[in-house]
Amino acid sequence: MATKKARMMRDMQKVVLLELADDSITEIVRQNVAMLTMIAASVTKSPKEVDPSVHVQNYAEEIVPRYTPWQFHQHFRMFPDTFEELCEWIGPHLQSSRSISVEKKMLATIWLVGNMESFRSVADRFGVNKGSLHRIVLSVCRALTAIRGDVISWPPHGQLQKIANDFQELRGFPGIVGAVDGTYIEIPGTTDEHRAAYICRKGFPAMHLQVVCTADLLFTDVDTGNAGSVHDSRVFRTSDLQAKLESEEGRLPAGFHLLGDSAYGQTEYLLVPFRDNGHLSPVERNYNNLHSSTRVQVERAIGLLKGKFRRLKKLDMVSVRDIPFIIFACDIEDDIELEVEVDVAAVEGEGDVAVNLTAAEKRMSVAELLM
């Protein structure tokens, strides 16, 4: 038993030293080793001796404040000044608590969505029980979802030309105000008669996430909540974004449009590739190549989002009503560090494509401009 205990302690020490290998935080390493040594000691006790409530003591209060800005960013996906702004922004929207500060709630939430650790492990790290952690995370994510319009919002007409210019600098494709795509967030799925509705085309239960981003990977629209079996085109047709683009006040000026892949339908405000039937003209092939190499920005944005908040790779939550709150919160936290330079000059019919073209004519007009 003593040998097993010693081996466990050495292994845990190696993990901590690898995670926090930096001469400037030697004291932090010692504290982590001491904490894990205590946990290892309790694990090797007989069942009657094990303390069921062993937590890491004061991680958020004492250890996190000692991180350098870069160490903080490595652990929490943002720099300390951004984190402080986030806490100030969301603080008034969270229920006050004497025992748990806003900062600790945010740290625990970011850690949970940023890693694939179990709820129990994260709860131990922040010195709370699983039930408290669950309530903390949901309260934070619901608050972020409620005020998401402050961070993720569709650009007004005065910003469209700036966004289009940024896209055009990539590969020369004119008039793009956003690239749209969908992705699956894997979930356990329901156990009732509706389970089949959540099985996506890749064969696992999922919830759909649709995003629109700019050339600098800033999200301007997010839609989630649809079951995995719903097709991308239907998700877009039933979204608030399509309703906005179809409305008089939200209609895009002539010459501006979104880019989407072949899963979407061609419209005047959403350009998709030409269907490759083996007989595409040089103009159409060139258009498809530039379309794909420009639209890849949204795929990059989704990849970065899931890399930053790894919990989105497989969201182990049973309640489908709560899952959208977690997804929205991750999108908001990803956008919070980015800033768009706004050109407030009004845009009146700017763009390279003529007015009043049909959807097919507009796409061909753009294709010819790209040659």
Short mmCIF file of C-alpha atoms in Angstrom, two decimals:
data_model
loop_
_atom_site.label_atom_id
_atom_site.label_comp_id
_atom_site.label_asym_id
_atom_site.label_seq_id
_atom_site.Cartn_x
_atom_site.Cartn_y
_atom_site.Cartn_z
CA MET A 1 0.00 0.00 0.00
CA ALA A 2 2.82 2.40 0.86
CA THR A 3 4.54 1.72 -2.47
CA LYS A 4 1.29 2.32 -4.37
CA LYS A 5 0.69 5.52 -2.46
CA ALA A 6 4.22 6.80 -3.14
CA ARG A 7 3.93 5.99 -6.86
CA MET A 8 0.60 7.84 -7.07
CA MET A 9 2.07 10.87 -5.35
CA ARG A 10 5.07 10.94 -7.73
CA ASP A 11 2.79 10.69 -10.79
CA MET A 12 0.61 13.55 -9.57
CA GLN A 13 3.67 15.67 -8.90
CA LYS A 14 4.87 15.10 -12.47
CA VAL A 15 1.49 16.21 -13.88
CA VAL A 16 1.55 19.43 -11.90
CA LEU A 17 5.18 20.18 -12.78
CA LEU A 18 4.49 19.65 -16.47
CA GLU A 19 1.42 21.89 -16.36
CA LEU A 20 3.03 24.70 -14.42
CA ALA A 21 6.70 24.37 -15.41
CA ASP A 22 7.93 27.91 -14.89
CA ASP A 23 10.58 29.19 -12.48
CA SER A 24 8.47 32.25 -11.71
CA ILE A 25 5.70 30.16 -10.15
CA THR A 26 7.68 27.70 -8.06
CA GLU A 27 5.57 28.55 -5.04
CA ILE A 28 2.40 27.79 -6.99
CA VAL A 29 3.82 24.41 -7.97
CA ARG A 30 4.62 23.62 -4.34
CA GLN A 31 1.07 24.49 -3.31
CA ASN A 32 -0.43 22.32 -6.05
CA VAL A 33 1.84 19.40 -5.11
CA ALA A 34 0.86 19.76 -1.46
CA MET A 35 -2.83 19.77 -2.37
CA LEU A 36 -2.54 16.73 -4.62
CA THR A 37 -0.44 14.94 -2.00
CA MET A 38 -3.30 15.40 0.45
CA ILE A 39 -5.78 14.04 -2.12
CA ALA A 40 -3.50 11.05 -2.87
CA ALA A 41 -3.25 10.31 0.83
CA SER A 42 -7.03 10.27 1.17
CA VAL A 43 -7.43 8.02 -1.90
CA THR A 44 -5.20 5.34 -0.38
CA LYS A 45 -7.21 5.19 2.84
CA SER A 46 -9.69 2.43 3.47
CA PRO A 47 -13.31 3.22 2.46
CA LYS A 48 -14.20 4.15 6.04
CA GLU A 49 -11.37 6.66 6.24
CA VAL A 50 -11.92 8.49 2.91
CA ASP A 51 -13.20 12.08 3.22
CA PRO A 52 -15.86 12.46 0.48
CA SER A 53 -15.44 16.26 0.28
CA VAL A 54 -11.75 16.81 -0.52
CA HIS A 55 -11.38 20.07 -2.50
CA VAL A 56 -8.46 22.10 -3.79
CA GLN A 57 -8.27 24.93 -1.30
CA ASN A 58 -8.33 28.56 -2.49
CA TYR A 59 -7.31 27.90 -6.10
CA ALA A 60 -9.30 30.89 -7.41
CA GLU A 61 -8.49 33.12 -4.46
CA GLU A 62 -4.76 32.49 -3.97
CA ILE A 63 -3.21 30.64 -6.91
CA VAL A 64 -4.89 32.27 -9.94
CA PRO A 65 -3.91 35.84 -8.87
CA ARG A 66 -0.25 34.76 -9.01
CA TYR A 67 -0.40 33.77 -12.67
CA THR A 68 1.38 36.03 -15.12
CA PRO A 69 -0.86 37.40 -17.91
CA TRP A 70 0.39 34.72 -20.31
CA GLN A 71 -0.14 31.93 -17.77
CA PHE A 72 -3.65 33.23 -17.10
CA HIS A 73 -4.33 33.21 -20.85
CA GLN A 74 -3.08 29.63 -21.18
CA HIS A 75 -5.46 28.48 -18.45
CA PHE A 76 -8.51 30.66 -19.14
CA ARG A 77 -8.33 31.54 -22.86
CA MET A 78 -8.18 35.31 -22.29
CA PHE A 79 -5.93 37.89 -20.69
CA PRO A 80 -6.60 39.22 -17.17
CA ASP A 81 -7.72 42.69 -18.33
CA THR A 82 -10.28 41.14 -20.68
CA PHE A 83 -11.44 38.87 -17.88
CA GLU A 84 -11.91 41.85 -15.57
CA GLU A 85 -13.97 43.66 -18.20
CA LEU A 86 -16.08 40.53 -18.67
CA CYS A 87 -16.74 40.31 -14.94
CA GLU A 88 -17.72 43.98 -14.76
CA TRP A 89 -20.04 43.54 -17.72
CA ILE A 90 -21.84 40.44 -16.48
CA GLY A 91 -21.69 41.13 -12.73
CA PRO A 92 -24.93 43.15 -12.54
CA HIS A 93 -26.78 40.33 -14.30
CA LEU A 94 -25.77 37.62 -11.82
CA GLN A 95 -27.48 36.94 -8.52
CA SER A 96 -25.28 38.22 -5.72
CA SER A 97 -23.69 35.69 -3.39
CA ARG A 98 -21.72 36.22 -0.20
CA SER A 99 -19.81 32.96 -0.49
CA ILE A 100 -18.89 32.95 -4.21
CA SER A 101 -17.63 36.04 -6.01
CA VAL A 102 -18.43 36.97 -9.61
CA GLU A 103 -14.77 36.35 -10.49
CA LYS A 104 -14.86 32.82 -9.08
CA LYS A 105 -18.09 32.05 -10.91
CA MET A 106 -16.56 33.22 -14.17
CA LEU A 107 -13.30 31.33 -13.63
CA ALA A 108 -15.17 28.10 -12.89
CA THR A 109 -17.40 28.52 -15.94
CA ILE A 110 -14.55 29.30 -18.32
CA TRP A 111 -12.52 26.38 -16.97
CA LEU A 112 -15.45 23.99 -17.41
CA VAL A 113 -16.25 24.99 -21.01
CA GLY A 114 -12.57 25.25 -21.91
CA ASN A 115 -11.63 21.73 -20.84
CA MET A 116 -12.98 18.22 -21.06
CA GLU A 117 -12.61 17.59 -17.31
CA SER A 118 -15.47 16.01 -15.41
CA PHE A 119 -17.83 18.13 -13.33
CA ARG A 120 -16.40 16.50 -10.21
CA SER A 121 -12.82 17.43 -11.12
CA VAL A 122 -13.72 21.06 -11.86
CA ALA A 123 -15.82 21.28 -8.71
CA ASP A 124 -12.86 20.03 -6.65
CA ARG A 125 -10.52 22.56 -8.28
CA PHE A 126 -12.76 25.46 -7.31
CA GLY A 127 -13.72 24.15 -3.88
CA VAL A 128 -17.45 23.65 -4.51
CA ASN A 129 -19.70 20.62 -4.83
CA LYS A 130 -21.08 19.36 -8.15
CA GLY A 131 -24.53 20.78 -7.54
CA SER A 132 -23.16 24.25 -6.84
CA LEU A 133 -20.93 24.13 -9.93
CA HIS A 134 -23.90 23.15 -12.09
CA ARG A 135 -25.94 26.09 -10.78
CA ILE A 136 -23.00 28.50 -11.20
CA VAL A 137 -22.32 27.52 -14.81
CA LEU A 138 -25.97 27.70 -15.84
CA SER A 139 -26.50 31.05 -14.15
CA VAL A 140 -23.44 32.54 -15.88
CA CYS A 141 -24.34 31.12 -19.29
CA ARG A 142 -27.96 32.25 -19.01
CA ALA A 143 -26.82 35.75 -18.10
CA LEU A 144 -24.41 35.86 -21.05
CA THR A 145 -27.13 34.61 -23.38
CA ALA A 146 -29.55 37.29 -22.18
CA ILE A 147 -27.12 40.10 -23.00
CA ARG A 148 -25.41 38.53 -26.02
CA GLY A 149 -26.70 41.30 -28.29
CA ASP A 150 -24.12 43.63 -26.73
CA VAL A 151 -21.33 41.52 -28.25
CA ILE A 152 -22.78 39.53 -31.16
CA SER A 153 -24.95 41.71 -33.38
CA TRP A 154 -25.68 42.06 -37.07
CA PRO A 155 -23.74 45.04 -38.47
CA PRO A 156 -25.63 48.19 -39.47
CA HIS A 157 -25.41 49.33 -43.08
CA GLY A 158 -22.70 51.82 -42.18
CA GLN A 159 -20.27 48.97 -41.42
CA LEU A 160 -20.99 46.76 -44.44
CA GLN A 161 -18.44 48.32 -46.81
CA LYS A 162 -15.65 47.94 -44.25
CA ILE A 163 -16.51 44.27 -43.76
CA ALA A 164 -16.72 43.72 -47.54
CA ASN A 165 -13.35 45.40 -48.06
CA ASP A 166 -11.74 43.09 -45.49
CA PHE A 167 -13.11 40.02 -47.27
CA GLN A 168 -12.11 41.34 -50.70
CA GLU A 169 -8.51 41.77 -49.54
CA LEU A 170 -8.32 38.00 -48.97
CA ARG A 171 -8.99 36.69 -52.51
CA GLY A 172 -10.66 39.53 -54.39
CA PHE A 173 -14.27 38.35 -53.90
CA PRO A 174 -16.46 41.51 -53.77
CA GLY A 175 -19.42 42.46 -51.59
CA ILE A 176 -19.16 39.83 -48.84
CA VAL A 177 -20.66 40.91 -45.49
CA GLY A 178 -20.35 37.51 -43.82
CA ALA A 179 -19.63 33.82 -44.33
CA VAL A 180 -22.24 31.41 -42.97
CA ASP A 181 -21.85 27.75 -41.99
CA GLY A 182 -23.24 25.19 -39.60
CA THR A 183 -21.60 22.69 -37.28
CA TYR A 184 -22.71 19.94 -34.93
CA ILE A 185 -22.31 20.06 -31.16
CA GLU A 186 -22.28 16.44 -30.02
CA ILE A 187 -24.59 15.74 -27.05
CA PRO A 188 -25.75 12.60 -25.20
CA GLY A 189 -29.22 13.01 -26.70
CA THR A 190 -32.59 12.44 -25.12
CA THR A 191 -33.86 9.04 -24.00
CA ASP A 192 -37.45 9.63 -25.05
CA GLU A 193 -39.29 9.23 -28.35
CA HIS A 194 -37.59 12.37 -29.74
CA ARG A 195 -34.06 10.90 -29.63
CA ALA A 196 -34.02 10.09 -33.36
CA ALA A 197 -34.57 13.76 -34.20
CA TYR A 198 -31.19 14.61 -32.68
CA ILE A 199 -29.19 12.06 -34.71
CA CYS A 200 -27.24 14.07 -37.29
CA ARG A 201 -26.06 12.88 -40.69
CA LYS A 202 -22.75 11.82 -39.09
CA GLY A 203 -24.57 9.28 -36.94
CA PHE A 204 -24.43 10.77 -33.43
CA PRO A 205 -26.89 12.88 -31.39
CA ALA A 206 -26.15 16.56 -31.80
CA MET A 207 -27.47 20.09 -31.65
CA HIS A 208 -27.01 22.40 -34.60
CA LEU A 209 -24.97 25.61 -34.39
CA GLN A 210 -25.13 28.14 -37.23
CA VAL A 211 -22.70 31.08 -37.27
CA VAL A 212 -21.89 34.02 -39.51
CA CYS A 213 -18.45 35.61 -39.25
CA THR A 214 -16.42 38.44 -40.75
CA ALA A 215 -13.04 38.17 -42.45
CA ASP A 216 -11.31 38.65 -39.08
CA LEU A 217 -13.34 35.76 -37.58
CA LEU A 218 -15.69 37.94 -35.55
CA PHE A 219 -19.14 36.38 -35.10
CA THR A 220 -21.99 38.64 -36.20
CA ASP A 221 -24.83 36.14 -35.88
CA VAL A 222 -25.31 32.90 -33.97
CA ASP A 223 -28.27 30.51 -34.05
CA THR A 224 -28.53 27.29 -32.07
CA GLY A 225 -31.14 24.96 -30.61
CA ASN A 226 -32.17 22.96 -33.68
CA ALA A 227 -31.89 19.19 -33.47
CA GLY A 228 -29.03 17.57 -35.36
CA SER A 229 -31.25 16.00 -38.02
CA VAL A 230 -32.37 19.43 -39.28
CA HIS A 231 -30.68 20.35 -42.56
CA ASP A 232 -28.45 23.43 -42.79
CA SER A 233 -30.75 25.08 -45.31
CA ARG A 234 -33.78 24.67 -43.05
CA VAL A 235 -31.86 26.04 -40.06
CA PHE A 236 -31.10 29.14 -42.12
CA ARG A 237 -34.66 29.49 -43.46
CA THR A 238 -36.13 29.41 -39.95
CA SER A 239 -33.48 31.65 -38.39
CA ASP A 240 -33.94 35.22 -37.22
CA LEU A 241 -31.21 36.21 -39.67
CA GLN A 242 -33.18 35.19 -42.75
CA ALA A 243 -36.23 36.97 -41.38
CA LYS A 244 -34.09 40.09 -40.96
CA LEU A 245 -32.63 39.86 -44.47
CA GLU A 246 -36.11 39.42 -45.93
CA SER A 247 -37.47 42.46 -44.09
CA GLU A 248 -37.58 45.96 -45.52
CA GLU A 249 -35.27 47.42 -42.87
CA GLY A 250 -32.82 44.50 -42.82
CA ARG A 251 -32.49 43.95 -46.57
CA LEU A 252 -28.89 44.20 -47.78
CA PRO A 253 -28.04 47.02 -50.19
CA ALA A 254 -27.38 46.01 -53.79
CA GLY A 255 -23.95 44.46 -54.24
CA PHE A 256 -23.70 42.92 -50.75
CA HIS A 257 -24.25 39.28 -49.84
CA LEU A 258 -23.32 36.34 -47.63
CA LEU A 259 -21.27 33.34 -48.74
CA GLY A 260 -22.52 29.84 -47.98
CA ASP A 261 -21.65 26.33 -49.14
CA SER A 262 -23.76 24.11 -51.39
CA ALA A 263 -26.00 23.07 -48.46
CA TYR A 264 -27.75 26.43 -48.75
CA GLY A 265 -30.05 27.70 -51.46
CA GLN A 266 -28.97 30.44 -53.86
CA THR A 267 -30.66 33.80 -53.17
CA GLU A 268 -29.92 37.43 -53.93
CA TYR A 269 -28.34 37.84 -50.48
CA LEU A 270 -26.65 34.41 -50.19
CA LEU A 271 -24.22 33.25 -52.85
CA VAL A 272 -23.39 29.54 -53.08
CA PRO A 273 -21.05 27.61 -55.44
CA PHE A 274 -22.05 26.49 -58.91
CA ARG A 275 -23.10 22.84 -58.86
CA ASP A 276 -20.24 20.86 -60.37
CA ASN A 277 -21.78 18.51 -62.91
CA GLY A 278 -18.49 18.00 -64.70
CA HIS A 279 -19.20 20.68 -67.30
CA LEU A 280 -18.40 23.93 -65.49
CA SER A 281 -17.02 26.77 -67.59
CA PRO A 282 -13.67 28.39 -66.69
CA VAL A 283 -15.59 31.35 -65.26
CA GLU A 284 -17.65 29.06 -63.00
CA ARG A 285 -14.63 27.02 -61.88
CA ASN A 286 -12.71 30.18 -61.01
CA TYR A 287 -15.72 31.47 -59.09
CA ASN A 288 -16.00 28.22 -57.12
CA ASN A 289 -12.29 28.23 -56.24
CA LEU A 290 -12.36 31.83 -54.97
CA HIS A 291 -15.67 31.25 -53.22
CA SER A 292 -14.25 28.25 -51.33
CA SER A 293 -10.95 29.92 -50.40
CA THR A 294 -12.83 32.96 -49.07
CA ARG A 295 -15.59 31.11 -47.27
CA VAL A 296 -12.97 29.06 -45.41
CA GLN A 297 -12.86 31.90 -42.87
CA VAL A 298 -16.06 30.65 -41.23
CA GLU A 299 -14.65 27.13 -41.02
CA ARG A 300 -11.56 28.57 -39.33
CA ALA A 301 -13.76 30.50 -36.90
CA ILE A 302 -15.67 27.35 -35.93
CA GLY A 303 -12.43 25.40 -35.54
CA LEU A 304 -10.96 28.07 -33.28
CA LEU A 305 -14.16 28.23 -31.24
CA LYS A 306 -14.12 24.48 -30.56
CA GLY A 307 -10.39 24.54 -29.90
CA LYS A 308 -10.76 27.35 -27.40
CA PHE A 309 -13.81 25.88 -25.66
CA ARG A 310 -13.18 22.15 -25.93
CA ARG A 311 -16.43 21.27 -24.16
CA LEU A 312 -18.19 22.09 -27.46
CA LYS A 313 -16.54 19.06 -29.06
CA LYS A 314 -18.78 16.90 -26.89
CA LEU A 315 -21.20 18.66 -24.57
CA ASP A 316 -22.06 16.08 -21.93
CA MET A 317 -25.41 17.53 -20.85
CA VAL A 318 -28.77 15.77 -20.74
CA SER A 319 -31.10 18.79 -20.61
CA VAL A 320 -31.59 19.98 -24.20
CA ARG A 321 -33.22 23.14 -22.82
CA ASP A 322 -29.97 24.21 -21.13
CA ILE A 323 -27.53 23.27 -23.91
CA PRO A 324 -28.14 26.42 -26.05
CA PHE A 325 -27.15 28.62 -23.08
CA ILE A 326 -23.73 26.94 -22.92
CA ILE A 327 -23.22 27.26 -26.68
CA PHE A 328 -24.22 30.93 -26.77
CA ALA A 329 -21.92 31.70 -23.84
CA CYS A 330 -18.91 30.15 -25.61
CA ASP A 331 -19.57 32.21 -28.74
CA ILE A 332 -19.79 35.38 -26.65
CA GLU A 333 -16.58 34.69 -24.71
CA ASP A 334 -14.81 33.95 -27.99
CA ASP A 335 -15.96 37.28 -29.48
CA ILE A 336 -15.30 39.37 -26.38
CA GLU A 337 -11.56 39.75 -27.15
CA LEU A 338 -12.05 40.83 -30.76
CA GLU A 339 -12.80 44.35 -31.87
CA VAL A 340 -13.92 45.65 -35.24
CA GLU A 341 -12.84 49.06 -36.50
CA VAL A 342 -16.13 50.68 -37.44
CA ASP A 343 -16.48 52.88 -40.49
CA VAL A 344 -19.67 54.79 -39.74
CA ALA A 345 -19.95 56.36 -43.16
CA ALA A 346 -23.32 55.55 -44.69
CA VAL A 347 -23.34 53.10 -47.58
CA GLU A 348 -25.79 53.93 -50.33
CA GLY A 349 -25.87 51.23 -52.94
CA GLU A 350 -22.11 50.62 -52.88
CA GLY A 351 -20.83 47.39 -54.41
CA ASP A 352 -19.77 45.96 -57.74
CA VAL A 353 -22.97 44.22 -58.82
CA ALA A 354 -25.86 45.87 -60.61
CA VAL A 355 -29.21 46.48 -58.95
CA ASN A 356 -32.31 44.31 -59.44
CA LEU A 357 -30.60 41.16 -60.68
CA THR A 358 -32.11 37.76 -60.03
CA ALA A 359 -30.18 35.42 -57.74
CA ALA A 360 -28.71 33.44 -60.65
CA GLU A 361 -27.84 36.59 -62.61
CA LYS A 362 -26.14 38.12 -59.60
CA ARG A 363 -23.96 35.06 -59.05
CA MET A 364 -22.91 34.98 -62.70
CA SER A 365 -22.22 38.72 -62.62
CA VAL A 366 -19.89 38.23 -59.67
CA ALA A 367 -18.23 35.26 -61.37
CA GLU A 368 -17.47 37.33 -64.45
CA LEU A 369 -16.04 40.14 -62.31
CA LEU A 370 -13.62 37.67 -60.73
CA MET A 371 -12.05 36.64 -64.04
#
